[in-house]
CSV table of C-alpha atoms and ligand atoms in Angstrom, one decimal:
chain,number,residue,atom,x,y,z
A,1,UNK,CA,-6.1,31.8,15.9
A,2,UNK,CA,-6.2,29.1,18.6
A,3,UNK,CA,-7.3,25.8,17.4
A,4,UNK,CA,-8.1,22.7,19.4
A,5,UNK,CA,-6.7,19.6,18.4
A,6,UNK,CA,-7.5,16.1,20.1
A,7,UNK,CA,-5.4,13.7,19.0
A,8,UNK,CA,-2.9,16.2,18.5
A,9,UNK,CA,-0.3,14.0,19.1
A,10,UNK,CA,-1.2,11.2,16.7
A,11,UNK,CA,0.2,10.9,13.5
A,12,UNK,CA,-2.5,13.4,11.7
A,13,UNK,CA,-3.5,15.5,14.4
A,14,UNK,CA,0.7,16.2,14.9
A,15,UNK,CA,1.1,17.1,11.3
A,16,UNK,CA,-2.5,19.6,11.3
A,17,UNK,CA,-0.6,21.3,14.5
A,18,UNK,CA,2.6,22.0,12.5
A,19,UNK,CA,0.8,23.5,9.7
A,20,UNK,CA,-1.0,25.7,12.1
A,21,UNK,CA,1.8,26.8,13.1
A,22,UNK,CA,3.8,27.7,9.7
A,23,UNK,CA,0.6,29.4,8.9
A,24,UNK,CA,0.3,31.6,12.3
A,25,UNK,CA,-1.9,30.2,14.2
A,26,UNK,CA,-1.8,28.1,18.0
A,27,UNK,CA,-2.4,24.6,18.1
A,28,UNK,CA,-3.7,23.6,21.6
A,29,UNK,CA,-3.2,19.7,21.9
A,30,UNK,CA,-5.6,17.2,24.4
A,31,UNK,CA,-4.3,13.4,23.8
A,32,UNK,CA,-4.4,11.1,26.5
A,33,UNK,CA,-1.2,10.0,25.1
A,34,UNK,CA,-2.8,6.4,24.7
A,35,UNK,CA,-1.9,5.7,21.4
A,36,UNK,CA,-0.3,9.3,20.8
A,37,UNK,CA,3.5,10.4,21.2
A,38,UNK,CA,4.7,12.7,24.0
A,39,UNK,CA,7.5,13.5,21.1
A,40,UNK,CA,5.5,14.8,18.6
A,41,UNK,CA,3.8,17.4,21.4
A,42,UNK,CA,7.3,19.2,21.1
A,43,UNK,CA,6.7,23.1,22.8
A,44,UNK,CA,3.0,22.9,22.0
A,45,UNK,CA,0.3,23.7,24.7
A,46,UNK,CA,-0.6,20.6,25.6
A,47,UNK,CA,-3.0,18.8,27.7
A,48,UNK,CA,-2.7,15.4,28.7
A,49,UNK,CA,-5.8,14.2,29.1
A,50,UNK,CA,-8.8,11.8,27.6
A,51,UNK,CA,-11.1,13.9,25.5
A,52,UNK,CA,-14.2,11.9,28.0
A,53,UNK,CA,-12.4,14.3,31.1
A,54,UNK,CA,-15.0,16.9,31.7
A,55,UNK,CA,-12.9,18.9,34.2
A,56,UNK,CA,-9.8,19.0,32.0
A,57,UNK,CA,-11.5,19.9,28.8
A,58,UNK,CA,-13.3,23.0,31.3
A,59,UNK,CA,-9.6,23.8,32.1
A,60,UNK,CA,-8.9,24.1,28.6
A,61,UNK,CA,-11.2,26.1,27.3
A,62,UNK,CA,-11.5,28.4,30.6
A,63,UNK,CA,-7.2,28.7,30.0
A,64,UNK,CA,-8.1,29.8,26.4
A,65,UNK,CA,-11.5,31.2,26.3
A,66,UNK,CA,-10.3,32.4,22.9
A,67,UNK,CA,-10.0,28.7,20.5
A,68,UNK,CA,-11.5,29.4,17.8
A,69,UNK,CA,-12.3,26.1,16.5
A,70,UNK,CA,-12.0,22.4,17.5
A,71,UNK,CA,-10.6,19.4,15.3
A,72,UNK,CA,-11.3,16.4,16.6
A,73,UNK,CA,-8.7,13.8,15.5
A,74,UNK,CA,-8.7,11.8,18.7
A,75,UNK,CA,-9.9,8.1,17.9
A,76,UNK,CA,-8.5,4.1,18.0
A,77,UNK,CA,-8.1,3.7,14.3
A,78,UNK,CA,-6.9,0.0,14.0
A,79,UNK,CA,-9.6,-1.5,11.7
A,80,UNK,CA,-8.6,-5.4,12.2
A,81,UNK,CA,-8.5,-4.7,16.3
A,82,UNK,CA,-11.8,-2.9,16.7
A,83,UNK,CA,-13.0,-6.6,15.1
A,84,UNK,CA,-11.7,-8.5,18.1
A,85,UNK,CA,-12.1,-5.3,20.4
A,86,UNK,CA,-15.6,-4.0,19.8
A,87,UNK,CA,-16.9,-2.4,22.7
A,88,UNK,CA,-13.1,-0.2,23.3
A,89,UNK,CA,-14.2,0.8,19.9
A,90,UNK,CA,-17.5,2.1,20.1
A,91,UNK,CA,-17.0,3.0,23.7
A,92,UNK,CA,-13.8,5.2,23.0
A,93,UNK,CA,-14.9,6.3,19.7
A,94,UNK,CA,-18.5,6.8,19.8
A,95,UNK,CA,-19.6,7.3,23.4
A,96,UNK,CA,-16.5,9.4,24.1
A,97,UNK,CA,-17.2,11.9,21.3
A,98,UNK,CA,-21.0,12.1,21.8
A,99,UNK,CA,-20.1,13.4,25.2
A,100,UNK,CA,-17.3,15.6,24.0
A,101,UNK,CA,-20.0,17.1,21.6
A,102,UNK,CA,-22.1,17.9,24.4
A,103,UNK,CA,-19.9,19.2,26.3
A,104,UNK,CA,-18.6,21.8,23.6
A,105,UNK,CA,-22.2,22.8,22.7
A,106,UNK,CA,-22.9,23.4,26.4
A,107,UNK,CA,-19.8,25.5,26.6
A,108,UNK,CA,-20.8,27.1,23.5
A,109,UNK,CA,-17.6,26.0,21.7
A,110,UNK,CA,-19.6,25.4,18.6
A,111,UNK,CA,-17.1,25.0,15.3
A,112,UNK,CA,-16.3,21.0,14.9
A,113,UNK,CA,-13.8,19.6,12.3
A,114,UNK,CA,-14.5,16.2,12.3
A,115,UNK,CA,-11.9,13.6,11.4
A,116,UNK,CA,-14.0,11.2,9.3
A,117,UNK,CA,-13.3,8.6,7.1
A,118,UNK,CA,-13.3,6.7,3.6
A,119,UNK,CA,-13.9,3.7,4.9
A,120,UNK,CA,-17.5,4.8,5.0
A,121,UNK,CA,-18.0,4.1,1.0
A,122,UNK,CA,-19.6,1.4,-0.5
A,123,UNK,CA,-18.0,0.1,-3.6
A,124,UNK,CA,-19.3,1.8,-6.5
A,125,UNK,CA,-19.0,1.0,-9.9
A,126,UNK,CA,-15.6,2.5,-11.5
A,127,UNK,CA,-14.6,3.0,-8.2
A,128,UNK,CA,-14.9,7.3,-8.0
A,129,UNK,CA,-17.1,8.3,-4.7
A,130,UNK,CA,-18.7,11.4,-4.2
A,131,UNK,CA,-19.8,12.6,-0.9
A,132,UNK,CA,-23.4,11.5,-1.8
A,133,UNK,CA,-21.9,7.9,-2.5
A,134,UNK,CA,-23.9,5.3,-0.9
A,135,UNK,CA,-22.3,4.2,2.7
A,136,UNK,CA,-21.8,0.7,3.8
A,137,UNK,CA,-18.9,0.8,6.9
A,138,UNK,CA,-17.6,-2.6,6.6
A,139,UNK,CA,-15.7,-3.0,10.3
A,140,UNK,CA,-16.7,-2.0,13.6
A,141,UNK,CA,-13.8,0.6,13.6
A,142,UNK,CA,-15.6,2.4,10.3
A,143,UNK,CA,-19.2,1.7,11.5
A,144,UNK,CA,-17.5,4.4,14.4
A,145,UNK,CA,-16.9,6.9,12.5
A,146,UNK,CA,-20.4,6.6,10.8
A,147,UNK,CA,-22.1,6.7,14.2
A,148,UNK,CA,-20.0,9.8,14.9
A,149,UNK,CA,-21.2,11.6,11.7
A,150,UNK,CA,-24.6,10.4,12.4
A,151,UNK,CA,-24.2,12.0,16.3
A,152,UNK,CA,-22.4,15.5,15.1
A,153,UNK,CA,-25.0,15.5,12.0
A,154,UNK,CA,-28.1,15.3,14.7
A,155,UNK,CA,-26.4,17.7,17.2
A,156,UNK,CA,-26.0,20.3,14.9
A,157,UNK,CA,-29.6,20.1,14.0
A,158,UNK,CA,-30.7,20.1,17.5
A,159,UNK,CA,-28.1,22.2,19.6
A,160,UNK,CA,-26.1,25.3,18.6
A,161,UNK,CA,-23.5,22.7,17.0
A,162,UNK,CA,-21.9,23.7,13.3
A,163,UNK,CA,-19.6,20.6,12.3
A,164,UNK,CA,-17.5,19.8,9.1
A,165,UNK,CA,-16.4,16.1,8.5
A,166,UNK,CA,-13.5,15.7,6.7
A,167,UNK,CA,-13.8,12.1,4.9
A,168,UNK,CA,-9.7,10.8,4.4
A,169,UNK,CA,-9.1,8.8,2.0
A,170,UNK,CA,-5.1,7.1,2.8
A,171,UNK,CA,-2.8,9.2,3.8
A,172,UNK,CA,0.7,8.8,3.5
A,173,UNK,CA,4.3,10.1,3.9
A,174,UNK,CA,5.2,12.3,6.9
A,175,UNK,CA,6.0,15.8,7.9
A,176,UNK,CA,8.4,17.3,5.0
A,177,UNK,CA,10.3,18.7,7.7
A,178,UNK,CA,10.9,15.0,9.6
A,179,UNK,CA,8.8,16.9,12.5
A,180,UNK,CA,6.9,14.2,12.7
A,181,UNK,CA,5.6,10.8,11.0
A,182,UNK,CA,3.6,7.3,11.3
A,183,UNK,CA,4.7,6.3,15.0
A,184,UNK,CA,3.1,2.7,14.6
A,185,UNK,CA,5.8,0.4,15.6
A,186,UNK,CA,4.6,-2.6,13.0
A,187,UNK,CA,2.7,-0.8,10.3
A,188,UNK,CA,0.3,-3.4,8.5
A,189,UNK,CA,-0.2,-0.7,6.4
A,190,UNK,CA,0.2,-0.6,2.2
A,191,UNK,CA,3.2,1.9,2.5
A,192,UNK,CA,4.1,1.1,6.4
A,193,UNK,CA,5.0,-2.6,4.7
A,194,UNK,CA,6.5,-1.3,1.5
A,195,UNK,CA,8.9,1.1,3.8
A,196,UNK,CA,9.6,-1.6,6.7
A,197,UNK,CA,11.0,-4.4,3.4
A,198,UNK,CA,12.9,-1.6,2.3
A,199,UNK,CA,14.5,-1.0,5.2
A,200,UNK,CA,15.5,-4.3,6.3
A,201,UNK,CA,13.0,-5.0,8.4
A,202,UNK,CA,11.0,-7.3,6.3
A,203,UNK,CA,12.1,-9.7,4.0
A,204,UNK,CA,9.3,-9.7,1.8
A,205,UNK,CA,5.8,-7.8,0.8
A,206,UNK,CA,2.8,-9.7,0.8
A,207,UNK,CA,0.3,-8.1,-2.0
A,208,UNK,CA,-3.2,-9.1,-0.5
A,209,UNK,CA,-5.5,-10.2,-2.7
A,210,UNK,CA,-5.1,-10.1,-7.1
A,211,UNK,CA,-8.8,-10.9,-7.7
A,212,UNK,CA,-10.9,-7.7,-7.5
A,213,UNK,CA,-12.7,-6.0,-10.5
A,214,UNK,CA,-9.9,-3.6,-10.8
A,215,UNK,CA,-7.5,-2.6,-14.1
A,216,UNK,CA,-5.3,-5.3,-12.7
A,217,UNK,CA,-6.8,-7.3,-10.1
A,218,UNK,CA,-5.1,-5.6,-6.7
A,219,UNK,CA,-7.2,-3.3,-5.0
A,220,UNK,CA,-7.7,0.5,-5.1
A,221,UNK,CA,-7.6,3.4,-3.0
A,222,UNK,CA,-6.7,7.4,-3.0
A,223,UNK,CA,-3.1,8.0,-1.4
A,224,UNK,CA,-3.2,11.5,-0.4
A,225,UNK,CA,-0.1,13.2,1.3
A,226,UNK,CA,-0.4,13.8,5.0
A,227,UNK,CA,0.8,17.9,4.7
A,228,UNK,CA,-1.7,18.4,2.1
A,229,UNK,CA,-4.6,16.3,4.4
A,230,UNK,CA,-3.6,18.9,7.0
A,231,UNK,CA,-3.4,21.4,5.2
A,232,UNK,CA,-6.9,20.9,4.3
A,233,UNK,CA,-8.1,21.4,8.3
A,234,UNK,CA,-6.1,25.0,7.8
A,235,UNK,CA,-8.7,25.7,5.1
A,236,UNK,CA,-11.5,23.9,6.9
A,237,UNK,CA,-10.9,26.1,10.3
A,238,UNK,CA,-10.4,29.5,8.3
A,239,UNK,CA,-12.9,29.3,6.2
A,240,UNK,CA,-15.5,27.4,8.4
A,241,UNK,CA,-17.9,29.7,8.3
A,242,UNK,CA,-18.1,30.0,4.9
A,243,UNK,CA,-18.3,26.3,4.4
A,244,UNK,CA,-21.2,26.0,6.6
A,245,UNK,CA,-23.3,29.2,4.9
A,246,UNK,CA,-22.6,27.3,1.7
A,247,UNK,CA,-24.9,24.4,3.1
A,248,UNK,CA,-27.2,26.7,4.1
A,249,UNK,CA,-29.6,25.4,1.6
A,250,UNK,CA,-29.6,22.1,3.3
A,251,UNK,CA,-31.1,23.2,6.8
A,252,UNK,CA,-28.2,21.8,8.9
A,253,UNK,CA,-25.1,23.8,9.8
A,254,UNK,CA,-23.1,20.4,8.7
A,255,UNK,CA,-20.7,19.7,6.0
A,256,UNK,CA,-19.5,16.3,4.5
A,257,UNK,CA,-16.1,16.5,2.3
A,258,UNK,CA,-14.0,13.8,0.8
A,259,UNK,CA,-10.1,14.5,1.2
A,260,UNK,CA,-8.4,12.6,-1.8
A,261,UNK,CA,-6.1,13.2,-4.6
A,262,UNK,CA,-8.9,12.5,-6.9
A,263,UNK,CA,-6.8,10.2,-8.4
A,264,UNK,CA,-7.2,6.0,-8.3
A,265,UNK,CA,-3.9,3.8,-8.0
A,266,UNK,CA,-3.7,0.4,-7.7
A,267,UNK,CA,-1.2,-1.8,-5.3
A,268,UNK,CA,0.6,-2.7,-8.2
A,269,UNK,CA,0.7,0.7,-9.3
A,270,UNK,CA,1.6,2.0,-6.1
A,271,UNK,CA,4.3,-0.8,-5.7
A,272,UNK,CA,5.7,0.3,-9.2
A,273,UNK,CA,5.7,4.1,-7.7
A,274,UNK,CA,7.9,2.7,-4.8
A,275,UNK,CA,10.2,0.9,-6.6
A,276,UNK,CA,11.0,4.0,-8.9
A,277,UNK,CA,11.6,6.2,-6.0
A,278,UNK,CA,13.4,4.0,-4.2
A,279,UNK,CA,15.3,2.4,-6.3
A,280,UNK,CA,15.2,-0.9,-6.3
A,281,UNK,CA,13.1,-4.0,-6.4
A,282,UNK,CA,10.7,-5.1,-3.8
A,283,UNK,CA,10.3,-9.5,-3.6
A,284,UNK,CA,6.7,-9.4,-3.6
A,285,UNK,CA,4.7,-12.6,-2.9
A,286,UNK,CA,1.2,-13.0,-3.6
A,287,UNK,CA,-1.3,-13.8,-1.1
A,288,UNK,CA,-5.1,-13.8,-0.5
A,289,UNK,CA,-7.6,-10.7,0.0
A,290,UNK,CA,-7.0,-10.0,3.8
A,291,UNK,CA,-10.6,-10.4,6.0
A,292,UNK,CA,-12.3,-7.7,5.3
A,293,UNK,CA,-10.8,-6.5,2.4
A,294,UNK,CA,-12.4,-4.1,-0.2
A,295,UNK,CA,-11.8,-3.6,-4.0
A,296,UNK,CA,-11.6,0.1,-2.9
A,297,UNK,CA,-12.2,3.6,-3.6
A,298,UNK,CA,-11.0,7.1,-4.9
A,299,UNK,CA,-12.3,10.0,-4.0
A,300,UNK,CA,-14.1,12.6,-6.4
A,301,UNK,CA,-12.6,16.1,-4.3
A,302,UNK,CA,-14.5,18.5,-6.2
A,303,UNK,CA,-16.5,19.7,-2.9
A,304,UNK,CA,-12.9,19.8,-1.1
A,305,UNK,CA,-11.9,22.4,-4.3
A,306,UNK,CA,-15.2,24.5,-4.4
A,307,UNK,CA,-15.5,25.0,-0.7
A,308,UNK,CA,-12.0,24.6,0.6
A,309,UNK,CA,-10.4,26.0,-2.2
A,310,UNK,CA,-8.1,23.0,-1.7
A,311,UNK,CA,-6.6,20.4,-3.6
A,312,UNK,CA,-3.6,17.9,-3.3
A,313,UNK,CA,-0.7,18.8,-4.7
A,314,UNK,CA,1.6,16.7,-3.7
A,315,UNK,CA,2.7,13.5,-5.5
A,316,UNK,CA,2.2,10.0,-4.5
A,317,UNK,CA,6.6,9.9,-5.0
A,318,UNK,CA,6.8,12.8,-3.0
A,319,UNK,CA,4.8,10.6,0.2
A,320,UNK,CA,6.5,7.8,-0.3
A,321,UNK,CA,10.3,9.6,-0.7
A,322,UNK,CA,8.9,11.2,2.8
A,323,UNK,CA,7.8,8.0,4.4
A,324,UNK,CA,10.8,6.2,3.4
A,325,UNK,CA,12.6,9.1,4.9
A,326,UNK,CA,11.0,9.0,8.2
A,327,UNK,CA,11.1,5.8,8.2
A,328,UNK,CA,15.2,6.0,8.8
A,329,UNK,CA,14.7,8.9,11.1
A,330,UNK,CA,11.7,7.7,13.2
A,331,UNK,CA,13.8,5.6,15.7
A,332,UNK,CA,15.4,9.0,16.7
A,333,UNK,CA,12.8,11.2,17.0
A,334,UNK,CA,10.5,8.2,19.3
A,335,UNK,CA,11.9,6.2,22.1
A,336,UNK,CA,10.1,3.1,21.6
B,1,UDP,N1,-2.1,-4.3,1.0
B,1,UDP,C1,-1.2,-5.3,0.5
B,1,UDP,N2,-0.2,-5.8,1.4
B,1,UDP,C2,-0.1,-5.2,2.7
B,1,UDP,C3,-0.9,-4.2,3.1
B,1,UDP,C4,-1.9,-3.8,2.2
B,1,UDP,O1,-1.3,-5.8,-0.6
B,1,UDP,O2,0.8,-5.7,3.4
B,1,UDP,C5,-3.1,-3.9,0.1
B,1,UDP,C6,-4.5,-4.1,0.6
B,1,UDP,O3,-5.0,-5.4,0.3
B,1,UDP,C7,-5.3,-3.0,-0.1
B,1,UDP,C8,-4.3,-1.9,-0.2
B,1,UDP,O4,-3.0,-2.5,-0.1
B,1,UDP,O5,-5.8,-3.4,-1.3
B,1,UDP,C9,-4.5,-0.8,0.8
B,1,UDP,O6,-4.4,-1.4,2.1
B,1,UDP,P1,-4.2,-0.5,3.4
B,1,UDP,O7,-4.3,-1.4,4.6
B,1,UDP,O8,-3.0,0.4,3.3
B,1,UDP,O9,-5.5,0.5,3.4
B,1,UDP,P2,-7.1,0.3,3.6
B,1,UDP,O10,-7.4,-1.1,3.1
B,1,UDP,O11,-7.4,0.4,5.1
B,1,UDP,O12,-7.7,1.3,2.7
């Protein structure tokens, strides 16, 4: 099947294309190539355009009257920027998609697999959110992706729209195959920082904030593999319709679904999982909770198992062995 993928040359939406692929099917890529890498399109179809360009994403469609779904990926994504950068936020992320929306309902393009996010939760005790969790986006960047939900939500009970949102919980690691990774030059990420003090890079990790409610005071989040959070959009484009008959019961052709491992670990945890796998210590210095911060959240993916059929099954070592490889390849794959 043909599958469109904005944002398909991002870190995520790269990785969904190359599972496509190994599974049969034709990714067709639209990235303005604003934050996205020209090396990870490779020999896909590809469009370079913004998602907001009417004419092109005619062209795209009229080229392949045949795309069977679209997974829409393409976003800004850097939580501490869209605080200093509000309206590129909301403007590129909300107003953008709203008229992409349209513009696939009016061309009758109606399956939507919506990139979503965790950073939607509110902190619940013992940590565990289901998809009925109460929300409470804490940044401009994740009060985006709500408003997008809310939008795709709305338009699939008003227009011909059927849309799934996939809610990520943190990814990590990188193609298996080195095909492609995290293109960020200077990660601020948890396993971005780990990789770039391994490497040389860094001299030290700074473990952000000691203090929460958690089993030892550093905060908490789901680190799911990025090949099994793409392989997740295979099961969400070839099963779609199934997904959306299951919520049949709810009225609107519109499902919500946490992607996690199911599985909680701490940054001390995680740091301990990094050390084994690489091999040696990491100095680690202790500093404040960063603005913004949150004690965190795991997700509970039983709704990813029942109507996916998915689950993660790779391990948190396996992601970091992955990102710590890409992390020596990535200089040769992208010309900075
Ligand atoms: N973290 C840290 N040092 C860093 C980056 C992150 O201790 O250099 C901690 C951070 O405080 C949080 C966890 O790692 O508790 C995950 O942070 P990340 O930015 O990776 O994910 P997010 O907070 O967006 O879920």
């Amino acid at each position: 099947m043909k599958i469109l993928i904005t944002g398909g040359a991002g870190y995520i939406g790269s990785t969904i294309a190359s599972v496509l692929e190994d599974n049969g099917h034709t990714p067709i890529l639209l990235d303005s190539l604003v934050t996205g890498r020209r090396e990870f399109v490779r020999d896909r179809i590809f469009y370079e355009a913004d998602i907001a360009d009417r004419a092109m994403v005619r062209r795209v469609f009229s080229d392949h009257p045949d795309i069977f779904a679209t997974i829409h990926c393409a976003a800004l994504i850097v939580v501490p920027e869209s605080v200093t950068r509000p309206y590129e936020y909301y403007k590129e992320n909300v107003v953008k998609s709203m008229e992409f929306f349209r513009l696939l309902s009016e061309l009758g393009y109606n399956r939507v697999v919506f990139s979503s996010s965790a950073a939607l939760y509110d902190v619940v005790p013992g940590f565990m959110v289901t998809e009925e969790s109460p929300l409470r986006p804490n940044s401009p960047y994740s009060r985006t992706k709500y408003m997008m939900e809310m939008i795709l939500s709305d338009f699939c009970s008003a227009y011909n729209l059927k849309g799934i949102a996939l809610r990520y919980f943190n990814p990590i690691g990188a193609d298996p195959k080195m095909r492609t990774g995290l293109h960020i030059q200077f990660p601020t990420h948890l396993i971005g920082k780990l990789v770039e003090v391994a490497l040389g890079r860094e001299p030290v990790f700074y473990l952000t904030g000691v203090d929460w409610p958690t089993r030892d005071g550093s905060g908490i989040r789901d680190y799911l593999h990025v090949w099994d959070l793409a392989r997740a959009h295979l099961n969400a484009v070839e099963r779609f319709d199934s997904v959306i008959e299951a919520e049949a019961s709810v009225g609107t052709p519109y499902s919500v679904i946490n992607l996690g491992t199911g599985k909680g670990v701490t940054v001390k945890e995680f740091i301990a999982a990094f050390e084994k796998v690489y091999g040696q210590k990491i100095p680690v210095s202790i500093r404040p909770a960063r603005p913004g911060d949150v004690a965190g959240a795991f997700a509970n993916a039983d709704k990813a198992a029942r109507l996916l059929g998915w689950k993660a099954e790779l391990s948190i070592e396996q992601g970091i062995a992955d990102a710590l490889r890409w992390g020596q390849v990535r200089d040769r794959v992208i010309h900075y």
